[in-house]
mmCIF file of C-alpha atoms in Angstrom:
data_model
loop_
_atom_site.group_PDB
_atom_site.id
_atom_site.type_symbol
_atom_site.label_atom_id
_atom_site.label_comp_id
_atom_site.label_asym_id
_atom_site.label_seq_id
_atom_site.Cartn_x
_atom_site.Cartn_y
_atom_site.Cartn_z
ATOM 1 C CA MET R 1 100.101 114.090 69.206
ATOM 2 C CA VAL R 2 97.967 116.171 71.557
ATOM 3 C CA MET R 3 99.310 119.668 72.155
ATOM 4 C CA PRO R 4 99.961 120.281 75.877
ATOM 5 C CA PHE R 5 97.952 123.210 77.220
ATOM 6 C CA PRO R 6 95.875 123.852 74.075
ATOM 7 C CA LEU R 7 94.005 127.100 73.569
ATOM 8 C CA ALA R 8 90.489 127.125 74.988
ATOM 9 C CA GLU R 9 87.925 126.268 72.343
ATOM 10 C CA ASP R 10 85.256 128.762 71.409
ATOM 11 C CA PRO R 11 82.215 128.100 73.612
ATOM 12 C CA ASP R 12 79.022 126.807 72.039
ATOM 13 C CA GLU R 13 75.856 128.892 71.974
ATOM 14 C CA ALA R 14 74.555 127.506 75.256
ATOM 15 C CA MET R 15 77.761 128.324 77.112
ATOM 16 C CA LEU R 16 77.980 131.754 75.483
ATOM 17 C CA ALA R 17 74.455 132.457 76.688
ATOM 18 C CA ALA R 18 75.261 131.232 80.214
ATOM 19 C CA GLY R 19 78.326 133.454 80.412
ATOM 20 C CA SER R 20 76.437 136.433 79.071
ATOM 21 C CA ARG R 21 73.563 135.950 81.533
ATOM 22 C CA MET R 22 75.912 135.714 84.466
ATOM 23 C CA PHE R 23 77.423 139.133 83.861
ATOM 24 C CA ALA R 24 74.271 140.810 82.491
ATOM 25 C CA GLY R 25 72.860 141.230 85.998
ATOM 26 C CA PRO R 26 74.233 143.250 88.915
ATOM 27 C CA VAL R 27 77.995 143.114 89.436
ATOM 28 C CA ASP R 28 79.030 145.138 92.467
ATOM 29 C CA PHE R 29 82.011 145.779 94.700
ATOM 30 C CA LEU R 30 81.372 144.104 98.047
ATOM 31 C CA LYS R 31 84.426 144.740 100.202
ATOM 32 C CA GLY R 32 88.196 144.837 100.461
ATOM 33 C CA VAL R 33 89.735 142.353 102.881
ATOM 34 C CA VAL R 34 93.058 142.698 104.712
ATOM 35 C CA ALA R 35 92.666 139.774 107.166
ATOM 36 C CA MET R 36 91.025 136.357 107.156
ATOM 37 C CA ASP R 37 88.347 137.367 109.634
ATOM 38 C CA GLY R 38 87.111 139.926 107.120
ATOM 39 C CA LEU R 39 86.275 137.386 104.419
ATOM 40 C CA PRO R 40 82.613 137.243 103.370
ATOM 41 C CA ALA R 41 80.635 134.065 103.987
ATOM 42 C CA ALA R 42 81.710 131.171 101.727
ATOM 43 C CA ASP R 43 78.183 130.765 100.397
ATOM 44 C CA ARG R 44 78.675 130.818 96.618
ATOM 45 C CA VAL R 45 81.041 129.842 93.817
ATOM 46 C CA GLU R 46 84.241 131.858 93.920
ATOM 47 C CA VAL R 47 86.895 132.532 91.276
ATOM 48 C CA CYS R 48 89.860 134.817 91.701
ATOM 49 C CA PHE R 49 92.323 136.657 89.506
ATOM 50 C CA ALA R 50 96.026 136.901 90.248
ATOM 51 C CA GLY R 51 98.830 138.516 88.302
ATOM 52 C CA ARG R 52 101.932 140.592 88.637
ATOM 53 C CA SER R 53 101.611 144.357 88.705
ATOM 54 C CA ASN R 54 100.838 145.981 85.354
ATOM 55 C CA VAL R 55 99.630 142.718 83.798
ATOM 56 C CA GLY R 56 96.290 144.362 82.983
ATOM 57 C CA LYS R 57 94.231 142.650 85.682
ATOM 58 C CA SER R 58 91.904 145.555 86.438
ATOM 59 C CA SER R 59 91.281 146.177 82.742
ATOM 60 C CA LEU R 60 90.449 142.496 82.214
ATOM 61 C CA ILE R 61 88.024 142.383 85.161
ATOM 62 C CA ASN R 62 86.334 145.531 83.873
ATOM 63 C CA ALA R 63 86.032 144.035 80.377
ATOM 64 C CA LEU R 64 84.781 140.726 81.788
ATOM 65 C CA THR R 65 82.059 142.381 83.835
ATOM 66 C CA GLY R 66 81.226 145.056 81.257
ATOM 67 C CA ARG R 67 81.809 147.795 83.835
ATOM 68 C CA LYS R 68 84.391 150.407 82.876
ATOM 69 C CA SER R 69 85.582 151.240 86.382
ATOM 70 C CA LEU R 70 84.553 148.340 88.611
ATOM 71 C CA ALA R 71 88.152 147.336 89.342
ATOM 72 C CA ARG R 72 90.507 150.223 89.930
ATOM 73 C CA ALA R 73 93.509 150.404 87.643
ATOM 74 C CA SER R 74 96.451 152.037 89.388
ATOM 75 C CA ASN R 75 99.512 153.721 87.950
ATOM 76 C CA THR R 76 101.372 152.750 91.125
ATOM 77 C CA PRO R 77 102.136 149.018 91.039
ATOM 78 C CA GLY R 78 101.376 147.226 94.284
ATOM 79 C CA ARG R 79 99.432 150.128 95.783
ATOM 80 C CA THR R 80 96.312 148.133 96.589
ATOM 81 C CA GLN R 81 97.042 145.499 99.240
ATOM 82 C CA GLU R 82 93.555 144.121 99.722
ATOM 83 C CA ILE R 83 91.679 141.090 98.486
ATOM 84 C CA ASN R 84 88.771 142.744 96.702
ATOM 85 C CA PHE R 85 85.459 140.886 96.474
ATOM 86 C CA PHE R 86 82.807 141.590 93.842
ATOM 87 C CA THR R 87 79.382 139.955 93.631
ATOM 88 C CA ALA R 88 78.089 138.670 90.294
ATOM 89 C CA GLY R 89 74.381 138.314 90.949
ATOM 90 C CA ASP R 90 73.633 135.836 93.743
ATOM 91 C CA SER R 91 75.768 133.030 92.361
ATOM 92 C CA HIS R 92 79.448 134.086 92.243
ATOM 93 C CA TYR R 93 82.174 136.043 93.907
ATOM 94 C CA ILE R 94 84.750 137.534 91.563
ATOM 95 C CA VAL R 95 87.911 138.093 93.598
ATOM 96 C CA ASP R 96 90.742 140.457 92.684
ATOM 97 C CA LEU R 97 94.008 139.562 94.421
ATOM 98 C CA PRO R 98 96.676 142.248 94.926
ATOM 99 C CA GLY R 99 99.270 142.478 92.177
ATOM 100 C CA TYR R 100 102.538 140.750 92.981
ATOM 101 C CA GLY R 101 106.105 141.349 91.868
ATOM 102 C CA TYR R 102 106.230 145.000 92.858
ATOM 103 C CA ALA R 103 109.763 146.085 93.639
ATOM 104 C CA ASN R 104 109.138 149.149 95.775
ATOM 105 C CA ALA R 105 106.823 147.768 98.450
ATOM 106 C CA PRO R 106 108.340 147.488 101.943
ATOM 107 C CA LEU R 107 109.309 143.947 102.936
ATOM 108 C CA PRO R 108 106.828 143.781 105.868
ATOM 109 C CA VAL R 109 104.007 144.662 103.448
ATOM 110 C CA VAL R 110 105.073 141.918 101.056
ATOM 111 C CA GLU R 111 105.335 139.343 103.851
ATOM 112 C CA LYS R 112 101.936 140.278 105.250
ATOM 113 C CA TRP R 113 100.342 139.930 101.824
ATOM 114 C CA GLN R 114 102.015 136.545 101.265
ATOM 115 C CA ARG R 115 100.720 135.209 104.589
ATOM 116 C CA LEU R 116 97.195 136.380 103.827
ATOM 117 C CA LEU R 117 97.335 134.912 100.330
ATOM 118 C CA ARG R 118 98.509 131.508 101.583
ATOM 119 C CA ARG R 119 95.765 131.337 104.186
ATOM 120 C CA TYR R 120 93.108 132.431 101.718
ATOM 121 C CA LEU R 121 94.122 129.970 99.010
ATOM 122 C CA SER R 122 94.418 126.988 101.350
ATOM 123 C CA GLY R 123 91.319 127.689 103.414
ATOM 124 C CA ARG R 124 88.563 128.843 101.041
ATOM 125 C CA PRO R 125 86.236 125.887 100.380
ATOM 126 C CA THR R 126 84.188 127.569 97.636
ATOM 127 C CA LEU R 127 87.186 128.707 95.564
ATOM 128 C CA ARG R 128 86.779 126.864 92.260
ATOM 129 C CA ARG R 129 89.642 128.269 90.213
ATOM 130 C CA VAL R 130 92.402 130.856 90.193
ATOM 131 C CA PHE R 131 92.988 132.627 86.913
ATOM 132 C CA VAL R 132 96.662 133.585 86.719
ATOM 133 C CA LEU R 133 97.176 136.444 84.302
ATOM 134 C CA ILE R 134 100.373 136.456 82.246
ATOM 135 C CA ASP R 135 101.428 139.345 79.988
ATOM 136 C CA SER R 136 101.658 137.795 76.531
ATOM 137 C CA ARG R 137 104.585 140.064 75.647
ATOM 138 C CA HIS R 138 106.758 138.581 78.381
ATOM 139 C CA GLY R 139 105.540 135.062 79.164
ATOM 140 C CA ILE R 140 106.006 133.408 82.556
ATOM 141 C CA LYS R 141 108.725 135.019 84.674
ATOM 142 C CA LYS R 142 110.386 133.908 87.898
ATOM 143 C CA VAL R 143 107.955 135.917 90.025
ATOM 144 C CA ASP R 144 105.064 134.111 88.321
ATOM 145 C CA GLN R 145 106.680 130.751 89.045
ATOM 146 C CA GLU R 146 106.609 131.605 92.743
ATOM 147 C CA ILE R 147 102.835 132.083 92.721
ATOM 148 C CA LEU R 148 102.348 128.923 90.628
ATOM 149 C CA ALA R 149 104.348 126.926 93.171
ATOM 150 C CA LEU R 150 102.185 128.377 95.946
ATOM 151 C CA LEU R 151 99.046 127.283 94.086
ATOM 152 C CA ASP R 152 100.472 123.786 93.641
ATOM 153 C CA SER R 153 101.115 123.514 97.376
ATOM 154 C CA SER R 154 97.639 124.863 98.144
ATOM 155 C CA ALA R 155 96.053 122.279 95.816
ATOM 156 C CA VAL R 156 94.051 124.984 94.060
ATOM 157 C CA THR R 157 93.404 124.563 90.352
ATOM 158 C CA PHE R 158 94.714 127.494 88.351
ATOM 159 C CA GLN R 159 94.313 128.441 84.708
ATOM 160 C CA VAL R 160 96.645 130.751 82.814
ATOM 161 C CA VAL R 161 95.072 133.673 80.963
ATOM 162 C CA LEU R 162 97.371 135.535 78.590
ATOM 163 C CA THR R 163 96.632 139.261 78.492
ATOM 164 C CA LYS R 164 97.375 141.980 75.908
ATOM 165 C CA ILE R 165 97.422 139.500 73.036
ATOM 166 C CA ASP R 166 96.764 142.410 70.677
ATOM 167 C CA LYS R 167 100.245 143.759 71.462
ATOM 168 C CA LEU R 168 101.999 140.839 69.745
ATOM 169 C CA ARG R 169 103.216 141.829 66.311
ATOM 170 C CA SER R 170 103.214 138.489 64.505
ATOM 171 C CA ASP R 171 102.056 134.884 64.629
ATOM 172 C CA ALA R 172 105.674 133.831 65.157
ATOM 173 C CA GLU R 173 105.898 136.001 68.275
ATOM 174 C CA ARG R 174 102.662 134.514 69.587
ATOM 175 C CA GLU R 175 103.905 130.964 69.030
ATOM 176 C CA ARG R 176 107.188 131.751 70.760
ATOM 177 C CA VAL R 177 105.350 132.977 73.865
ATOM 178 C CA LEU R 178 102.932 130.039 73.831
ATOM 179 C CA THR R 179 105.842 127.598 73.678
ATOM 180 C CA GLN R 180 107.545 129.291 76.642
ATOM 181 C CA VAL R 181 104.319 129.275 78.685
ATOM 182 C CA ARG R 182 103.556 125.634 77.914
ATOM 183 C CA GLU R 183 107.042 124.541 78.900
ATOM 184 C CA ALA R 184 106.887 126.564 82.122
ATOM 185 C CA LEU R 185 103.511 125.070 83.094
ATOM 186 C CA ALA R 186 104.470 121.457 82.453
ATOM 187 C CA PRO R 187 105.840 120.781 85.996
ATOM 188 C CA HIS R 188 102.772 122.225 87.772
ATOM 189 C CA PRO R 189 100.184 119.622 88.811
ATOM 190 C CA ALA R 190 97.583 122.245 89.733
ATOM 191 C CA ALA R 191 97.593 123.822 86.247
ATOM 192 C CA PHE R 192 94.344 123.415 84.318
ATOM 193 C CA PRO R 193 95.390 122.131 80.873
ATOM 194 C CA GLU R 194 93.969 124.925 78.755
ATOM 195 C CA LEU R 195 95.077 128.496 77.947
ATOM 196 C CA VAL R 196 92.913 131.553 77.293
ATOM 197 C CA LEU R 197 94.128 134.397 75.059
ATOM 198 C CA THR R 198 92.625 137.808 75.840
ATOM 199 C CA SER R 199 92.725 141.451 74.889
ATOM 200 C CA SER R 200 90.797 143.878 77.066
ATOM 201 C CA GLU R 201 91.006 146.539 74.363
ATOM 202 C CA ARG R 202 89.686 144.398 71.499
ATOM 203 C CA GLY R 203 87.519 142.056 73.566
ATOM 204 C CA ASP R 204 89.372 138.924 72.463
ATOM 205 C CA GLY R 205 88.674 135.936 74.710
ATOM 206 C CA ILE R 206 86.254 137.776 77.007
ATOM 207 C CA ALA R 207 83.205 135.716 76.026
ATOM 208 C CA THR R 208 85.263 132.534 76.396
ATOM 209 C CA LEU R 209 86.386 133.510 79.886
ATOM 210 C CA ARG R 210 82.833 134.386 80.901
ATOM 211 C CA SER R 211 81.658 130.981 79.716
ATOM 212 C CA ILE R 212 84.408 129.197 81.645
ATOM 213 C CA ILE R 213 83.437 130.994 84.853
ATOM 214 C CA ALA R 214 79.741 130.247 84.319
ATOM 215 C CA SER R 215 80.584 126.556 83.797
ATOM 216 C CA LEU R 216 82.132 126.381 87.273
ATOM 217 C CA ALA R 217 78.777 126.982 88.970
#
């Protein structure tokens, strides 16, 4: 029996080299976007990262790119309400979506962000994949299900990346979370059938994620 949503296999040497090359060159902040007319030209492969506040998104992007402060980590969840674009050489945009699930943001701010997100996801022709970050200590919550449903309706392929895997205390705890995530993903047609386990602190899964992004070129 094939396991639904298996863990991503370790990349071979060629894919490891491709992922390493992609992020070895210049990776720079391009701009923050608050409206559709501010989006950069759709002239290259684009991947974006989404996740609820405090999931470790900024830390993962920094680890992925090998730049310690490229993406700003904030102690105030939901503070940054922009779609942030970074260039990876001349071939890719790395896109950081605002954290969702923040309780203290005013309702008009939340609604504005949701409208912008829907328009971006449904209207960006070069967007190859959305990486949805899930805290491995908590699994998929209701607020995550809302963004997964939005991705289904936008017909955008998404792949779940579990963060902070180093915080799990045992193999049994890891298997419990993986079971919950797999069951939660089963109804979602836009879900890419493979999971990535990561730790920004230890570097787990970073090379695998780089290789996946490079393969989308």
